[in-house]
PDB file of C-alpha atoms in Angstrom:
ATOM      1  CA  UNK X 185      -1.086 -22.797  83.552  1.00 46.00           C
ATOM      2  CA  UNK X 186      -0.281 -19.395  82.898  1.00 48.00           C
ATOM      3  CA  UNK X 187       2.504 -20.664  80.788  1.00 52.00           C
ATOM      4  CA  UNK X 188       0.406 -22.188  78.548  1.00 59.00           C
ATOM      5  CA  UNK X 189      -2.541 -19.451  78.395  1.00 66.00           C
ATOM      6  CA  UNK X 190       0.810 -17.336  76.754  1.00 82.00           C
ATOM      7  CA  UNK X 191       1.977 -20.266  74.590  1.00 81.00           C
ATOM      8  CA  UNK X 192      -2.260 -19.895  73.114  1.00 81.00           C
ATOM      9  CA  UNK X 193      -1.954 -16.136  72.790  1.00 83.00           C
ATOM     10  CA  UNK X 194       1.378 -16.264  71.374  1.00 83.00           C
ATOM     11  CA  UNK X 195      -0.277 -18.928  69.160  1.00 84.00           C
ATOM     12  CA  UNK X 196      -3.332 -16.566  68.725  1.00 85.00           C
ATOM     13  CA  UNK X 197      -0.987 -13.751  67.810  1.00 87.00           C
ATOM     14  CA  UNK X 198       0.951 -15.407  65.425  1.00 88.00           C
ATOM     15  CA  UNK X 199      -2.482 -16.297  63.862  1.00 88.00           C
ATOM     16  CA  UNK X 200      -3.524 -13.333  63.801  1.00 89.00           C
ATOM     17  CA  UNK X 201      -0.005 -11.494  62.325  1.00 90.00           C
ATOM     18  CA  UNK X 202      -0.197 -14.418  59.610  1.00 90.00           C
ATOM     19  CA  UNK X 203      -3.961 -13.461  59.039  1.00 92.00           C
ATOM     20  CA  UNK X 204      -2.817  -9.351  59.119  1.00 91.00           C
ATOM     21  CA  UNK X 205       0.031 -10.610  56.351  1.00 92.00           C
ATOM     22  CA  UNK X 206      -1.836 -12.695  54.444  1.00 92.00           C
ATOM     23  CA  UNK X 207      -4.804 -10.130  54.061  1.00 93.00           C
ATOM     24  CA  UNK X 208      -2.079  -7.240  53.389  1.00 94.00           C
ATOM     25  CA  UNK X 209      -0.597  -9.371  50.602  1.00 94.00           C
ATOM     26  CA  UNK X 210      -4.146  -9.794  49.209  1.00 94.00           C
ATOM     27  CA  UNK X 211      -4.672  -5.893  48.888  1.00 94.00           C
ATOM     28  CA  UNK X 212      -1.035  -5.577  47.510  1.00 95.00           C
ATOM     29  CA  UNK X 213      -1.889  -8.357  44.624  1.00 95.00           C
ATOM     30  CA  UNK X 214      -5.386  -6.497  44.003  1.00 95.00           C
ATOM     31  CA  UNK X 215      -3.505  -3.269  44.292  1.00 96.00           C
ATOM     32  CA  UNK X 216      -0.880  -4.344  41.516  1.00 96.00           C
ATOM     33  CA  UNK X 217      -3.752  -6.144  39.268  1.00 96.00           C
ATOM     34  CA  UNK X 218      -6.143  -2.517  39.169  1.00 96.00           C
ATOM     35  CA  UNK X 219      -2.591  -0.511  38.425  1.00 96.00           C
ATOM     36  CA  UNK X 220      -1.693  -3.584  35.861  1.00 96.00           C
ATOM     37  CA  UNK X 221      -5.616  -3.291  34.162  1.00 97.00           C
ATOM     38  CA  UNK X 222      -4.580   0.457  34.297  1.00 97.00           C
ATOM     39  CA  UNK X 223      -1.821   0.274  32.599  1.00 96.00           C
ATOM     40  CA  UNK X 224      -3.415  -2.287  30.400  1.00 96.00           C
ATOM     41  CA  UNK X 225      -6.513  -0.016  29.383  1.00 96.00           C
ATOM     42  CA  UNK X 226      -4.078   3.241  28.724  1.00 96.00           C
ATOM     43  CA  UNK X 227      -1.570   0.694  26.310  1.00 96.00           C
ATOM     44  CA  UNK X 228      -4.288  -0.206  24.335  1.00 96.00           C
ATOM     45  CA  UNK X 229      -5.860   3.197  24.067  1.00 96.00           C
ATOM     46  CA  UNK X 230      -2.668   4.876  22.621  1.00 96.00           C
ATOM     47  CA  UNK X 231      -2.561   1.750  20.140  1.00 96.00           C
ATOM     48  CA  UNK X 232      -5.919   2.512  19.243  1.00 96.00           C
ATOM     49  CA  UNK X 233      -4.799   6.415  18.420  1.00 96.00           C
ATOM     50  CA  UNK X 234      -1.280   5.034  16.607  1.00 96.00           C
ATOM     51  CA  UNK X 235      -3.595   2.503  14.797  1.00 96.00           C
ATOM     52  CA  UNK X 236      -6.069   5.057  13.646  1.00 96.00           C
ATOM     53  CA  UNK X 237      -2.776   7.640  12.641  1.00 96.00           C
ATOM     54  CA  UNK X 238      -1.230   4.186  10.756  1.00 96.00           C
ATOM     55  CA  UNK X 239      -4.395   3.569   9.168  1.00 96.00           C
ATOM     56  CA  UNK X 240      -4.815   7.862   8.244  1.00 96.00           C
ATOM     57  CA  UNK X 241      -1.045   7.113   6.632  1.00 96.00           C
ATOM     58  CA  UNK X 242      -1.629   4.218   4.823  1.00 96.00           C
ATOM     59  CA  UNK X 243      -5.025   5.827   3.276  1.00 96.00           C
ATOM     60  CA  UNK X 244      -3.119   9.017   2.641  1.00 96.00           C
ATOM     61  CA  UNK X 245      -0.067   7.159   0.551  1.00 96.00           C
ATOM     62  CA  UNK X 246      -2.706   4.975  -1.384  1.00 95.00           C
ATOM     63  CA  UNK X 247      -4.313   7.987  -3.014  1.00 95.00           C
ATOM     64  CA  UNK X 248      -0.774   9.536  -3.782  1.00 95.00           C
ATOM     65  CA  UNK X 249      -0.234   5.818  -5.409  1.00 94.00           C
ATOM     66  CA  UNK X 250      -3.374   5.740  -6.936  1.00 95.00           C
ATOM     67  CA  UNK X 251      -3.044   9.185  -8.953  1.00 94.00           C
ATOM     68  CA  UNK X 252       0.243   8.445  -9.679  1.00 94.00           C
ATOM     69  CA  UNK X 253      -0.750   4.877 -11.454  1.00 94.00           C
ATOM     70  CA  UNK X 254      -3.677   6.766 -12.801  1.00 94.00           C
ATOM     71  CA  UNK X 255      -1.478   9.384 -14.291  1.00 93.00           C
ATOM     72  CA  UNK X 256       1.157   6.246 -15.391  1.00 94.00           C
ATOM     73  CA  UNK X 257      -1.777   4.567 -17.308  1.00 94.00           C
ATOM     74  CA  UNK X 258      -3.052   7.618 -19.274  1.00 92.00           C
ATOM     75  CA  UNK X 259       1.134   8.175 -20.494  1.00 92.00           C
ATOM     76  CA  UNK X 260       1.252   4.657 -21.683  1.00 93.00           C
ATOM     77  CA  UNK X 261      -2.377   4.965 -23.112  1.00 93.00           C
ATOM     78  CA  UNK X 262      -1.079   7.984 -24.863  1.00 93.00           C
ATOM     79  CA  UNK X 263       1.835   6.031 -25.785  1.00 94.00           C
ATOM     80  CA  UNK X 264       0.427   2.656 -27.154  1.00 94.00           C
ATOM     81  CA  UNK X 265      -1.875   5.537 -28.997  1.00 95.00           C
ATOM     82  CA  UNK X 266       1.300   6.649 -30.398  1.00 94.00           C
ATOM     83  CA  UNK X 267       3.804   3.809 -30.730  1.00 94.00           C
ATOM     84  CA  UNK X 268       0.318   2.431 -33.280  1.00 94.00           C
ATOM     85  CA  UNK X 269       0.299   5.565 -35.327  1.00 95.00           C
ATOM     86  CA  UNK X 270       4.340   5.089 -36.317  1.00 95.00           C
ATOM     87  CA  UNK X 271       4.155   2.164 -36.568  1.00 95.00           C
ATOM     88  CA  UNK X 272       0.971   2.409 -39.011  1.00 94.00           C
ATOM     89  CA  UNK X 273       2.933   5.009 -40.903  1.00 92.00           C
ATOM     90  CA  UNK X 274       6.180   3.217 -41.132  1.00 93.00           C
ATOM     91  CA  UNK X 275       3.911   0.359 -42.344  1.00 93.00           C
ATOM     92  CA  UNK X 276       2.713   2.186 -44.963  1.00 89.00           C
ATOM     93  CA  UNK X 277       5.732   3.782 -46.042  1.00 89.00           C
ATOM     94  CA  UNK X 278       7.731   0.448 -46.405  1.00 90.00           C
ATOM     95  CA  UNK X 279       4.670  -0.868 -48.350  1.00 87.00           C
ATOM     96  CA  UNK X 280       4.847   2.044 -50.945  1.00 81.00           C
ATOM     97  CA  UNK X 281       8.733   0.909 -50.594  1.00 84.00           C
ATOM     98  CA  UNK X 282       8.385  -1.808 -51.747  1.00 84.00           C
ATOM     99  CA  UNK X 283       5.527  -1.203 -54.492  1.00 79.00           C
ATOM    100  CA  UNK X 284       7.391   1.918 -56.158  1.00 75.00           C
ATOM    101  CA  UNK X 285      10.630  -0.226 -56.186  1.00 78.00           C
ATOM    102  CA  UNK X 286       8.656  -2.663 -58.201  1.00 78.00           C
ATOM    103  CA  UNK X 287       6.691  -0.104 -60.252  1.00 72.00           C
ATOM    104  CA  UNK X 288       7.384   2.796 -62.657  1.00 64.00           C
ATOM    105  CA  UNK X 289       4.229   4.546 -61.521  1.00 64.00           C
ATOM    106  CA  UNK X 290       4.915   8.150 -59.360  1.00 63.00           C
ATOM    107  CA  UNK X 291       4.104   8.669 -55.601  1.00 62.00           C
ATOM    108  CA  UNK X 292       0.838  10.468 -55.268  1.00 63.00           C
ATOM    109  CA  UNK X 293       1.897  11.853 -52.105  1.00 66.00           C
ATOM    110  CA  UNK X 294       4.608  13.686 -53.774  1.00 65.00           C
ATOM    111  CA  UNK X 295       3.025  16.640 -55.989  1.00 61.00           C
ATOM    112  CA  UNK X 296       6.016  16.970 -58.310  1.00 59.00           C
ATOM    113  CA  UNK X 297       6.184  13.423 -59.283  1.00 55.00           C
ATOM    114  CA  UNK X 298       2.650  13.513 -59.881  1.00 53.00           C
ATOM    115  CA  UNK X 299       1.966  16.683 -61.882  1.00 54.00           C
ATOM    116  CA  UNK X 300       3.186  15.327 -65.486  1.00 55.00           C
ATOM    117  CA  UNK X 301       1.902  11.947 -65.013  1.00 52.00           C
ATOM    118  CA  UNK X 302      -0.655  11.074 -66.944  1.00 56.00           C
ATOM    119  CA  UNK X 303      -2.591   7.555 -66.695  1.00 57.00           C
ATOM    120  CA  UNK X 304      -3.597   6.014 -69.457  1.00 54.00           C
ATOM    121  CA  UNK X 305      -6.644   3.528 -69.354  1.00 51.00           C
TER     122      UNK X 305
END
């Protein structure tokens, strides 16, 4: 019988080494998940910083856009404002153009021509 009292312990031992593995495997895969949540937690703090430096960027170019389309709408303002005037003037002049051509009456802009005119009513 004593053969069989060392086939149990044997048996007993190899229970127990399988137990000894099994339970060191556990503490290894909770060992790796804390160092993977770890890693985890530190990833998505430094994305958190980046995000906030993107977003401190982004806010930064936008008012640099924003003056610049500010300062881009008061030149074309200034330019409609302009662009109106000539072509008010030209207007004008091409309408005098055209009436003097037709007419023998002087330009009252133009002193000269107007200083020995005389109208009669």
């Amino acid at each position: 019988m004593p053969d069989k009292k060392s086939k149990k312990e044997k048996l007993a031992e190899k229970k127990a080494a399988a137990a000894a593995a099994a339970a060191a495997a556990a503490a290894e895969e909770e060992e790796r998940r804390r160092l993977a949540e770890i890693a985890r937690k530190k990833r998505e703090a430094e994305d958190a910083v980046l995000a906030a430096e993107e977003a401190e960027r982004v806010a930064a170019a936008d008012a640099i856009l924003a003056a610049q389309a500010k300062a881009q709408e008061d030149f074309e303002f200034a330019r409609a404002e302009e662009l109106s005037t000539r072509r008010t003037a030209d207007q004008e002049a091409y309408e005098w153009e055209r009436f003097s051509s037709c007419c023998a009456r002087p330009d009252p802009r133009e002193q000269r021509q107007g200083g020995g005119y005389r109208e009669t009513p």
